[in-house]
PDB file of C-alpha atoms in Angstrom:
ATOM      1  CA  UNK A   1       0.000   0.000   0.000  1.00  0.00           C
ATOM      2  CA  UNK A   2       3.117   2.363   0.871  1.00  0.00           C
ATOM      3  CA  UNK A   3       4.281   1.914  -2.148  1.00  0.00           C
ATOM      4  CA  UNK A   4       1.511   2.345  -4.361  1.00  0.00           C
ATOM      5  CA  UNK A   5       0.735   5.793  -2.436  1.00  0.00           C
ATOM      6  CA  UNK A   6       4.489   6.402  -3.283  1.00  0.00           C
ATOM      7  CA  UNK A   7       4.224   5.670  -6.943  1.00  0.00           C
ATOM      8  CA  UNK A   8       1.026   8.395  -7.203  1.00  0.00           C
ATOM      9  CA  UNK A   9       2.590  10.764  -5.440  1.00  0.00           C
ATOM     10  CA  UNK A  10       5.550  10.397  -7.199  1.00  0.00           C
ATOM     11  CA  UNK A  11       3.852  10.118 -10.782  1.00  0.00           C
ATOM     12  CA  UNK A  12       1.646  13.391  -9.290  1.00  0.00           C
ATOM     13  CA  UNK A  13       4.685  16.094  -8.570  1.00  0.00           C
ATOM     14  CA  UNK A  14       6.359  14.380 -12.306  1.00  0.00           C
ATOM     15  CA  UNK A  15       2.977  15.814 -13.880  1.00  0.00           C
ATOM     16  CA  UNK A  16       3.930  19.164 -12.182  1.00  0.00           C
ATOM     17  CA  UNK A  17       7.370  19.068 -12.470  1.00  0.00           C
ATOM     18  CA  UNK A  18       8.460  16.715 -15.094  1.00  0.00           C
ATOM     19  CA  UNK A  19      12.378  15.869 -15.054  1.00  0.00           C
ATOM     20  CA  UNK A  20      13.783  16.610 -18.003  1.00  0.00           C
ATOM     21  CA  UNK A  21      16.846  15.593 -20.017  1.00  0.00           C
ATOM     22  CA  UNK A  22      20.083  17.797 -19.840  1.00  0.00           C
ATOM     23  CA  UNK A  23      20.925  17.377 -23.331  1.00  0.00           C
ATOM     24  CA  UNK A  24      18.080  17.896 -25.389  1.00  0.00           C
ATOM     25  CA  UNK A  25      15.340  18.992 -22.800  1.00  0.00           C
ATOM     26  CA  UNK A  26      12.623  16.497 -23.523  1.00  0.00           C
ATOM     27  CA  UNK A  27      10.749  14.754 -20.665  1.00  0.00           C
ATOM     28  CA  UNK A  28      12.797  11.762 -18.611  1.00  0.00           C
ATOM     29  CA  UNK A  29      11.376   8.387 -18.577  1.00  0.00           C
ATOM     30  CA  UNK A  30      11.172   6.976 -15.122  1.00  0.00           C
ATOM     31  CA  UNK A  31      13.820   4.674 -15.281  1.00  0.00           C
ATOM     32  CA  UNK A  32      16.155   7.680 -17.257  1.00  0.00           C
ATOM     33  CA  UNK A  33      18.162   9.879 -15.088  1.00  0.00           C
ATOM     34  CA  UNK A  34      20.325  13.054 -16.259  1.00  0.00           C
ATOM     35  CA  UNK A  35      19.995  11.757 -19.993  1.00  0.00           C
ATOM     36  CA  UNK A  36      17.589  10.168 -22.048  1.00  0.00           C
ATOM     37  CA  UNK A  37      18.286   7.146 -23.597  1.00  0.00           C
ATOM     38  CA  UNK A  38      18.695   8.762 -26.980  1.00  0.00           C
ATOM     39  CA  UNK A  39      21.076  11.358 -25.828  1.00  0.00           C
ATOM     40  CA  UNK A  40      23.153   8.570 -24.061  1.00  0.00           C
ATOM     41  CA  UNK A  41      23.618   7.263 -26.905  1.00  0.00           C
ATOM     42  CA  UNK A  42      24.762   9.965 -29.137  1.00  0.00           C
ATOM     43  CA  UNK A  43      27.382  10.947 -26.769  1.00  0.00           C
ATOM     44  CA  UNK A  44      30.388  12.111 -29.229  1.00  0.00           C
ATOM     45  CA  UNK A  45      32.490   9.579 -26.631  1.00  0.00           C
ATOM     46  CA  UNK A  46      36.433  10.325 -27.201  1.00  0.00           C
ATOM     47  CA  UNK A  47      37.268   6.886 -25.615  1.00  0.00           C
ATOM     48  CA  UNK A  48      40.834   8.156 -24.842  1.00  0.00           C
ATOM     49  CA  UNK A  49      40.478   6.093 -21.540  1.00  0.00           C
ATOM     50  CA  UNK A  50      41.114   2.989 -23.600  1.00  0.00           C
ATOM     51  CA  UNK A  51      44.440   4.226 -24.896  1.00  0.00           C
ATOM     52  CA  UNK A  52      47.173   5.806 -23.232  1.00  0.00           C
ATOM     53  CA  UNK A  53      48.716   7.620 -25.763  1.00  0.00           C
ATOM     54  CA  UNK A  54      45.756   9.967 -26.766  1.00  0.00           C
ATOM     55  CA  UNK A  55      45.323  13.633 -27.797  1.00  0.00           C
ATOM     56  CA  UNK A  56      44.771  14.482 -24.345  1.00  0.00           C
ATOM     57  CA  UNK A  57      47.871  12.844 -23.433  1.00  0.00           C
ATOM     58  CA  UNK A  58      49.954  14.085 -26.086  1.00  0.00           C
ATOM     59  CA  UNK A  59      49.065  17.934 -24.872  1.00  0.00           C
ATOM     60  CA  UNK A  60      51.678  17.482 -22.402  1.00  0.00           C
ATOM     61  CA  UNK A  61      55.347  17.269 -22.882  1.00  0.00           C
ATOM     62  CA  UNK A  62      57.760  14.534 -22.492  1.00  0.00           C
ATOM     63  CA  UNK A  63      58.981  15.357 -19.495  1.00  0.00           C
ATOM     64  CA  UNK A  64      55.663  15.672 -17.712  1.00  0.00           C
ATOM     65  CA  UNK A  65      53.626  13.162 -18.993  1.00  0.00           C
ATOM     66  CA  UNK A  66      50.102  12.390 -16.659  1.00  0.00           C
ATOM     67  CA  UNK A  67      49.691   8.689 -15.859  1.00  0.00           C
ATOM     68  CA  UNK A  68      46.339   8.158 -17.428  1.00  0.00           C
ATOM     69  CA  UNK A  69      44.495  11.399 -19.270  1.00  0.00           C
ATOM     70  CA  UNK A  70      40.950  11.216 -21.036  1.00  0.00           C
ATOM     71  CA  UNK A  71      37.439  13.783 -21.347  1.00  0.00           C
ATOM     72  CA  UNK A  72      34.256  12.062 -22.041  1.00  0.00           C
ATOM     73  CA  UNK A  73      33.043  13.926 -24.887  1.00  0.00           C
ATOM     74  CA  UNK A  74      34.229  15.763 -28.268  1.00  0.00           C
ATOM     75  CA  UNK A  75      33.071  19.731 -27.760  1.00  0.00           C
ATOM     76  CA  UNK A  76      30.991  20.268 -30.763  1.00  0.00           C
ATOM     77  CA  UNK A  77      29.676  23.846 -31.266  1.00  0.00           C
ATOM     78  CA  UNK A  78      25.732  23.986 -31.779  1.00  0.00           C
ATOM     79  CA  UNK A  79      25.531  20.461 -30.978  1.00  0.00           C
ATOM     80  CA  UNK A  80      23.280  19.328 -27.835  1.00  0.00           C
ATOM     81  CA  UNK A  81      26.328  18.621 -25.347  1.00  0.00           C
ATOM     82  CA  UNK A  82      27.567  22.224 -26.218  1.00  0.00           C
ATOM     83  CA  UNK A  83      24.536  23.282 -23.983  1.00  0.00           C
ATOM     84  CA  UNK A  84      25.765  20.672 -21.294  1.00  0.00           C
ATOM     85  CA  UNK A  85      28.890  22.392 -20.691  1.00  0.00           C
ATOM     86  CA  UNK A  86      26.682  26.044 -20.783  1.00  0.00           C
ATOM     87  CA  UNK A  87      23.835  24.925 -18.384  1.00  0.00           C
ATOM     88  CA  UNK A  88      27.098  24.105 -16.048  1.00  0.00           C
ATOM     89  CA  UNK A  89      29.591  27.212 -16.331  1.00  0.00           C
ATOM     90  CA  UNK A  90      26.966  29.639 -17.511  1.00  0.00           C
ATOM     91  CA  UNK A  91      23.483  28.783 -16.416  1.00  0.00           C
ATOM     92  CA  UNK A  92      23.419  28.279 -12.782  1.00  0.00           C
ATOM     93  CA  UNK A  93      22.933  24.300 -12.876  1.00  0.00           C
ATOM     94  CA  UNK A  94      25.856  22.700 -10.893  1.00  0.00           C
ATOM     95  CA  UNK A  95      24.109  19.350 -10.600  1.00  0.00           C
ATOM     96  CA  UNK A  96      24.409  18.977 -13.955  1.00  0.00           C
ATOM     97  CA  UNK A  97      28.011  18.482 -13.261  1.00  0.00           C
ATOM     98  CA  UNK A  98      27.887  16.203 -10.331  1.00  0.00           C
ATOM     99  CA  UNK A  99      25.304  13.933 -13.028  1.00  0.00           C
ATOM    100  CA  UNK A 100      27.724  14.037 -15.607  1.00  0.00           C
ATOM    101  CA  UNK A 101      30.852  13.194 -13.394  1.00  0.00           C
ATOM    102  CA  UNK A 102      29.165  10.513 -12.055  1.00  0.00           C
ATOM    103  CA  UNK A 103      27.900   9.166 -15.773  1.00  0.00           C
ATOM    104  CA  UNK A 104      31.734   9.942 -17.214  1.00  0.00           C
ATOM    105  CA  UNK A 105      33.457   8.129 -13.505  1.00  0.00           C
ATOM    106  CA  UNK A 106      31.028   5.085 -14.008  1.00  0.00           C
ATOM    107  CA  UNK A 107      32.786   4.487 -17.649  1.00  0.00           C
ATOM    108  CA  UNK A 108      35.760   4.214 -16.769  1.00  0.00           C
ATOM    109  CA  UNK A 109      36.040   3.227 -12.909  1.00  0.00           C
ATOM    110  CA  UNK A 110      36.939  -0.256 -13.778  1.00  0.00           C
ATOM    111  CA  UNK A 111      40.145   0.730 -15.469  1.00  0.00           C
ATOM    112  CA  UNK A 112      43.503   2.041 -15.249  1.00  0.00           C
ATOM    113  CA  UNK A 113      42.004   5.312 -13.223  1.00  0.00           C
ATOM    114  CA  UNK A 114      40.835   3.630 -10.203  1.00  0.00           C
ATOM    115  CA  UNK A 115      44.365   3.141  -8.712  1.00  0.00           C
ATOM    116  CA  UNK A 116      43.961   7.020  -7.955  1.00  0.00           C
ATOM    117  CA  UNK A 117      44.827   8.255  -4.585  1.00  0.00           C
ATOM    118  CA  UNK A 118      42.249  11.758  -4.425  1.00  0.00           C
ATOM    119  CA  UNK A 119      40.570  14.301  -6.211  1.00  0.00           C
ATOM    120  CA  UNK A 120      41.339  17.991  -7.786  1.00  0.00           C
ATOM    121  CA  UNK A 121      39.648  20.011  -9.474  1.00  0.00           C
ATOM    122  CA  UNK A 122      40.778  23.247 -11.115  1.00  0.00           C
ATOM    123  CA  UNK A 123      40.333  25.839  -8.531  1.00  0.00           C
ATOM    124  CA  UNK A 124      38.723  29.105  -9.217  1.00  0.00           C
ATOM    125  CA  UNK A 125      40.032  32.193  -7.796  1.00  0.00           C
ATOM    126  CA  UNK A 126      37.627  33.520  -5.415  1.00  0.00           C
ATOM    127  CA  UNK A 127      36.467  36.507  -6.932  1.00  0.00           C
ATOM    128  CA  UNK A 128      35.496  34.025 -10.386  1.00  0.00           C
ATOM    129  CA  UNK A 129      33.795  31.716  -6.993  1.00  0.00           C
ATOM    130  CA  UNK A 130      31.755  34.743  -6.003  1.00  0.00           C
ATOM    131  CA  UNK A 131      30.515  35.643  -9.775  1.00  0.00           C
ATOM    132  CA  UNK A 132      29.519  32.022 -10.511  1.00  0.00           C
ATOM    133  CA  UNK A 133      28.341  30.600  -6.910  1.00  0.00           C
ATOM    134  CA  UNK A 134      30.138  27.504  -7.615  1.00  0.00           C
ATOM    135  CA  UNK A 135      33.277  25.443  -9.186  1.00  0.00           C
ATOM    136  CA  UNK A 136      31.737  23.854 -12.137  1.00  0.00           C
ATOM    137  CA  UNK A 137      34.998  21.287 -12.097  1.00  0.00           C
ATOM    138  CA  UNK A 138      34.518  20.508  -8.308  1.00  0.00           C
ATOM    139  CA  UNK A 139      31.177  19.551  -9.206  1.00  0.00           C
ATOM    140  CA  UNK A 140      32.091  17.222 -11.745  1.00  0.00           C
ATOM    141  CA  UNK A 141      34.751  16.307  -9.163  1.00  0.00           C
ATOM    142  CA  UNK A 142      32.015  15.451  -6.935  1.00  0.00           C
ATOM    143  CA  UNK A 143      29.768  13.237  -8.846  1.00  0.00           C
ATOM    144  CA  UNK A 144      33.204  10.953  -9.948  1.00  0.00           C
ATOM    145  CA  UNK A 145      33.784  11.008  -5.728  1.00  0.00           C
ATOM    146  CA  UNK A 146      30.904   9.405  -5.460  1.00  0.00           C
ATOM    147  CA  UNK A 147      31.694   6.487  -8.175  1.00  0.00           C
ATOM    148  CA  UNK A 148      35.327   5.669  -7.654  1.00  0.00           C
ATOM    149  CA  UNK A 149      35.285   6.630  -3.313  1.00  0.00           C
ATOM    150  CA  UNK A 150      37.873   9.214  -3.619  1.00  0.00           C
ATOM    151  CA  UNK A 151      38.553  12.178  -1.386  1.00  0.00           C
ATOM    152  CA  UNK A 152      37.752  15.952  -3.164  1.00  0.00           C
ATOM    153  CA  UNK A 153      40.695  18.009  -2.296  1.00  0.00           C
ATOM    154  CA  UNK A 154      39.458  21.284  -2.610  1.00  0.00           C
ATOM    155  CA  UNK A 155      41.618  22.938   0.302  1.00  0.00           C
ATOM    156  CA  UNK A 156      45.675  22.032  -0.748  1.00  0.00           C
ATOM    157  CA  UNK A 157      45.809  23.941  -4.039  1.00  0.00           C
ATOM    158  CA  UNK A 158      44.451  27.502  -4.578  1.00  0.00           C
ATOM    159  CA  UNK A 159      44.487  30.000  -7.489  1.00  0.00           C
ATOM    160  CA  UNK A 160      46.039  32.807  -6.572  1.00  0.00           C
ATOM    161  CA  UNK A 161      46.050  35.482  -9.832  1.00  0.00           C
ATOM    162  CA  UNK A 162      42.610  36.007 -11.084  1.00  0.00           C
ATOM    163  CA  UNK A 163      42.588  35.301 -14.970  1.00  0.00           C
ATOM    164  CA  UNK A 164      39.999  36.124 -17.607  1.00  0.00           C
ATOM    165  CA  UNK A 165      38.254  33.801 -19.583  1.00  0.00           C
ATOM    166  CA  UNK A 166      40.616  31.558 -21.683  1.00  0.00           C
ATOM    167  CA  UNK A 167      37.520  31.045 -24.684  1.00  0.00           C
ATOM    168  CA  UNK A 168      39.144  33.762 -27.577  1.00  0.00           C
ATOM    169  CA  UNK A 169      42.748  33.090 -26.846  1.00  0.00           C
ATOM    170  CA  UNK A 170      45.401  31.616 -29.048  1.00  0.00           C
ATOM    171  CA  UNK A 171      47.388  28.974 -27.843  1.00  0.00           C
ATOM    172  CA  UNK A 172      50.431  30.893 -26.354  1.00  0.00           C
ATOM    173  CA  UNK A 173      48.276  33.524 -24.781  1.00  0.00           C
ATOM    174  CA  UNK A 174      46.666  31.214 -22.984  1.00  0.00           C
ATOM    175  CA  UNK A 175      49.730  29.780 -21.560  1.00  0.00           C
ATOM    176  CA  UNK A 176      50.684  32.808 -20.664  1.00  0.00           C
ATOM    177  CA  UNK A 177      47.427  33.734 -19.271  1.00  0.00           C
ATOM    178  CA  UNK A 178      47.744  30.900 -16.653  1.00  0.00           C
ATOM    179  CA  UNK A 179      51.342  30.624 -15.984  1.00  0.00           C
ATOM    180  CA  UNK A 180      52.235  30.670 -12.159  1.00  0.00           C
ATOM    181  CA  UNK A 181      48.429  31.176 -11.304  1.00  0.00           C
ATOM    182  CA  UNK A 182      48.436  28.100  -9.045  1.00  0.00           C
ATOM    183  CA  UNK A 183      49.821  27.579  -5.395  1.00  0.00           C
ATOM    184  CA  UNK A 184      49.822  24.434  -2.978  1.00  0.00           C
ATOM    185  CA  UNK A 185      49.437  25.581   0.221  1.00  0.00           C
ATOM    186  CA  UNK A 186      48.672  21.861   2.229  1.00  0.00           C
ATOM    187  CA  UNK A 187      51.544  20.101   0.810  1.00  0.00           C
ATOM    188  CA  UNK A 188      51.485  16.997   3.104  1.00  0.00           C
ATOM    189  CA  UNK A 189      48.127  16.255   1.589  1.00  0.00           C
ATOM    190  CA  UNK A 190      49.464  15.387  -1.595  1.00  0.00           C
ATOM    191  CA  UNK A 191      53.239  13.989  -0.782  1.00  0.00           C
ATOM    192  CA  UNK A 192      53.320  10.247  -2.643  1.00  0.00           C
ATOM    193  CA  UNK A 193      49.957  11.012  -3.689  1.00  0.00           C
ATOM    194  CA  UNK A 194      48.489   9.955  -7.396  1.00  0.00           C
ATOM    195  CA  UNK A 195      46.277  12.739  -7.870  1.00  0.00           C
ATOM    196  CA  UNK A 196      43.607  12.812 -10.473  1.00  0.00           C
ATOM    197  CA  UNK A 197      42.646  16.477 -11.953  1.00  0.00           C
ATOM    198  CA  UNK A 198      39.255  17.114 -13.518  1.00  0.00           C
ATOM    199  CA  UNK A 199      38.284  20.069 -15.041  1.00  0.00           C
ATOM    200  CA  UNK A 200      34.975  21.043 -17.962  1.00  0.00           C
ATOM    201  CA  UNK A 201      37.272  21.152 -21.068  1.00  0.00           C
ATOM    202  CA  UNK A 202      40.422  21.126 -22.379  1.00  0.00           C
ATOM    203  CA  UNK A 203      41.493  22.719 -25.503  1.00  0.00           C
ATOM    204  CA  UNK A 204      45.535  23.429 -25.162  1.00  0.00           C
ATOM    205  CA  UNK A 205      45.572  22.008 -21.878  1.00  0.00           C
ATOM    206  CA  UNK A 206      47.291  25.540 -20.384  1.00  0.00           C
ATOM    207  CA  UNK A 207      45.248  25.244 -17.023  1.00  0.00           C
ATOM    208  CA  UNK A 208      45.993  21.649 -16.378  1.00  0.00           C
ATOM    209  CA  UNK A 209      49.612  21.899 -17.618  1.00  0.00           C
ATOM    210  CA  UNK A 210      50.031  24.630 -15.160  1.00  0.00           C
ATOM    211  CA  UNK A 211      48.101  23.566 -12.265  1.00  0.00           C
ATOM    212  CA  UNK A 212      50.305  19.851 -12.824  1.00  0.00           C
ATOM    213  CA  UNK A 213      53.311  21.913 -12.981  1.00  0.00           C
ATOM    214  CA  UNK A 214      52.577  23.024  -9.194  1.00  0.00           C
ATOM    215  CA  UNK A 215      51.747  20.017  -8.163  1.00  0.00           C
ATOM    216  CA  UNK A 216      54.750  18.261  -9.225  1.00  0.00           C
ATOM    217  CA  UNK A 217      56.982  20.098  -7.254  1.00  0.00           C
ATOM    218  CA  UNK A 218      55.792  18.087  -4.315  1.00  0.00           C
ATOM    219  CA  UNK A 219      57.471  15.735  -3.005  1.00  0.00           C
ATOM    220  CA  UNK A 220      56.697  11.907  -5.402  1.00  0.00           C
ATOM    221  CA  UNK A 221      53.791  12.725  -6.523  1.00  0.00           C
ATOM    222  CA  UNK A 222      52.307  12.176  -9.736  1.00  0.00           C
ATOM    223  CA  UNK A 223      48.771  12.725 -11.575  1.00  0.00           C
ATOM    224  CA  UNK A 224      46.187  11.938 -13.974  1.00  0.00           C
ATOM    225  CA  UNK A 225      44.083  14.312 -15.967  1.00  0.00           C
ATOM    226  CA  UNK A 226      40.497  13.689 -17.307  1.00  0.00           C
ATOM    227  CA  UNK A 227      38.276  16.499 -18.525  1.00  0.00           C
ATOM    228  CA  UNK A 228      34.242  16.469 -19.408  1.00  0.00           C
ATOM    229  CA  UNK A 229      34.865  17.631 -23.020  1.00  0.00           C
ATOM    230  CA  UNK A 230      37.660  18.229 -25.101  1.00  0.00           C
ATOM    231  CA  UNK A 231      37.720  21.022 -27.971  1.00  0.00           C
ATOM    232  CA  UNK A 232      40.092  18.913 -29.908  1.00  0.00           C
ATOM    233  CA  UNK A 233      40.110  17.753 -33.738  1.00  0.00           C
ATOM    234  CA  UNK A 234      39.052  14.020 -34.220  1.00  0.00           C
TER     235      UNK A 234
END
């Protein structure tokens, strides 16, 4: 009897407030969650978790090489997962990045990632904190803490310099645009760590070259990269 007064009230407030997908906005079957099935399907997937030498990968040099690096999806402008990554940074919807790190983590927790030791996101600098409300990549940071039972570590780095927006700059300016930007203040916290960085996308991988560049200078660490979407050629 419970559960058939749970089911109407349930099916009642859906009427009211139907769930929707993230993607492409049409109504959520019951047993559908962020994305409809459709959607889940059409995911441009980059599968650069199945290969370790990937585009990704290859952003960094030689001599800094992550462990394992991947991003879920090809960015595609005008396409339906463009809007993902907008609804997140842009649109006030940071559960749409916990949903996606947790679709994204339950890919690939099986495989080489797992042997992770915690969790970073990018930080923001707190004035960029204040404009948006949130860290869209400690969101997504979130929802893969909750699939592979990793710490988020959002305390032993910090962004000191303020940057603008990386979106319109060539690939040297935004190196320089980042350079130095990052500190680690808690470095215990990450001494013989593995430390997995997530961020929303990566296009010349700038931010996470820099923000790996800091962490490196602790003490045997060493890190792994993966990124929502990736604004990379196929």
């Amino acid at each position: 009897m419970l559960k058939l007064i749970f089911n109407f009230i349930s099916d009642f407030f859906g009427l009211l407030f139907p769930r929707t997908c993230i993607a492409c906005e049409n109504n959520l079957q019951k047993a559908e969650t962020s994305l409809c099935l459709n959607c889940l399907y059409d995911i441009p997937r980059t599968d650069f978790h199945k290969k370790k030498d990937n585009p990704v990968a290859n952003l960094f040099n030689e001599n800094m090489k992550p462990e394992y690096a991947s991003s879920f999806f090809y960015f595609e402008k005008g396409s339906k997962f463009q809007s993902v990554i907008h609804k997140l940074k842009y649109h006030n919807q940071p559960l749409v990045g916990i949903e996606m790190g947790k679709l994204f983590a339950s890919e690939i927790v099986a495989g080489k990632f797992s042997n992770i030791d915690i969790i970073i996101p990018v930080p923001l600098h707190p004035k960029k904190m204040k404009i948006r409300g949130y860290n869209q990549s400690e969101m997504l940071a979130n929802g893969f803490s909750e699939i592979f039972c990793k710490e988020v570590d959002t305390k032993s780095v910090i962004r000191t310099i303020f940057t603008d927006t990386q979106t319109r700059k060539s690939k040297e300016e935004r190196k320089k645009n980042v350079s130095s930007v990052f500190k680690v203040v808690n470095p215990e916290n990450l001494k013989n760590k593995h430390i997995l960085l997530i961020d929303d996308v990566i296009t010349t991988g700038a931010t996470l070259i820099s923000l790996a560049e800091t962490i490196l200078r602790v003490e045997n660490t060493k890190f792994s990269i993966v990124t929502l979407a990736a604004a990379i050629d196929r």
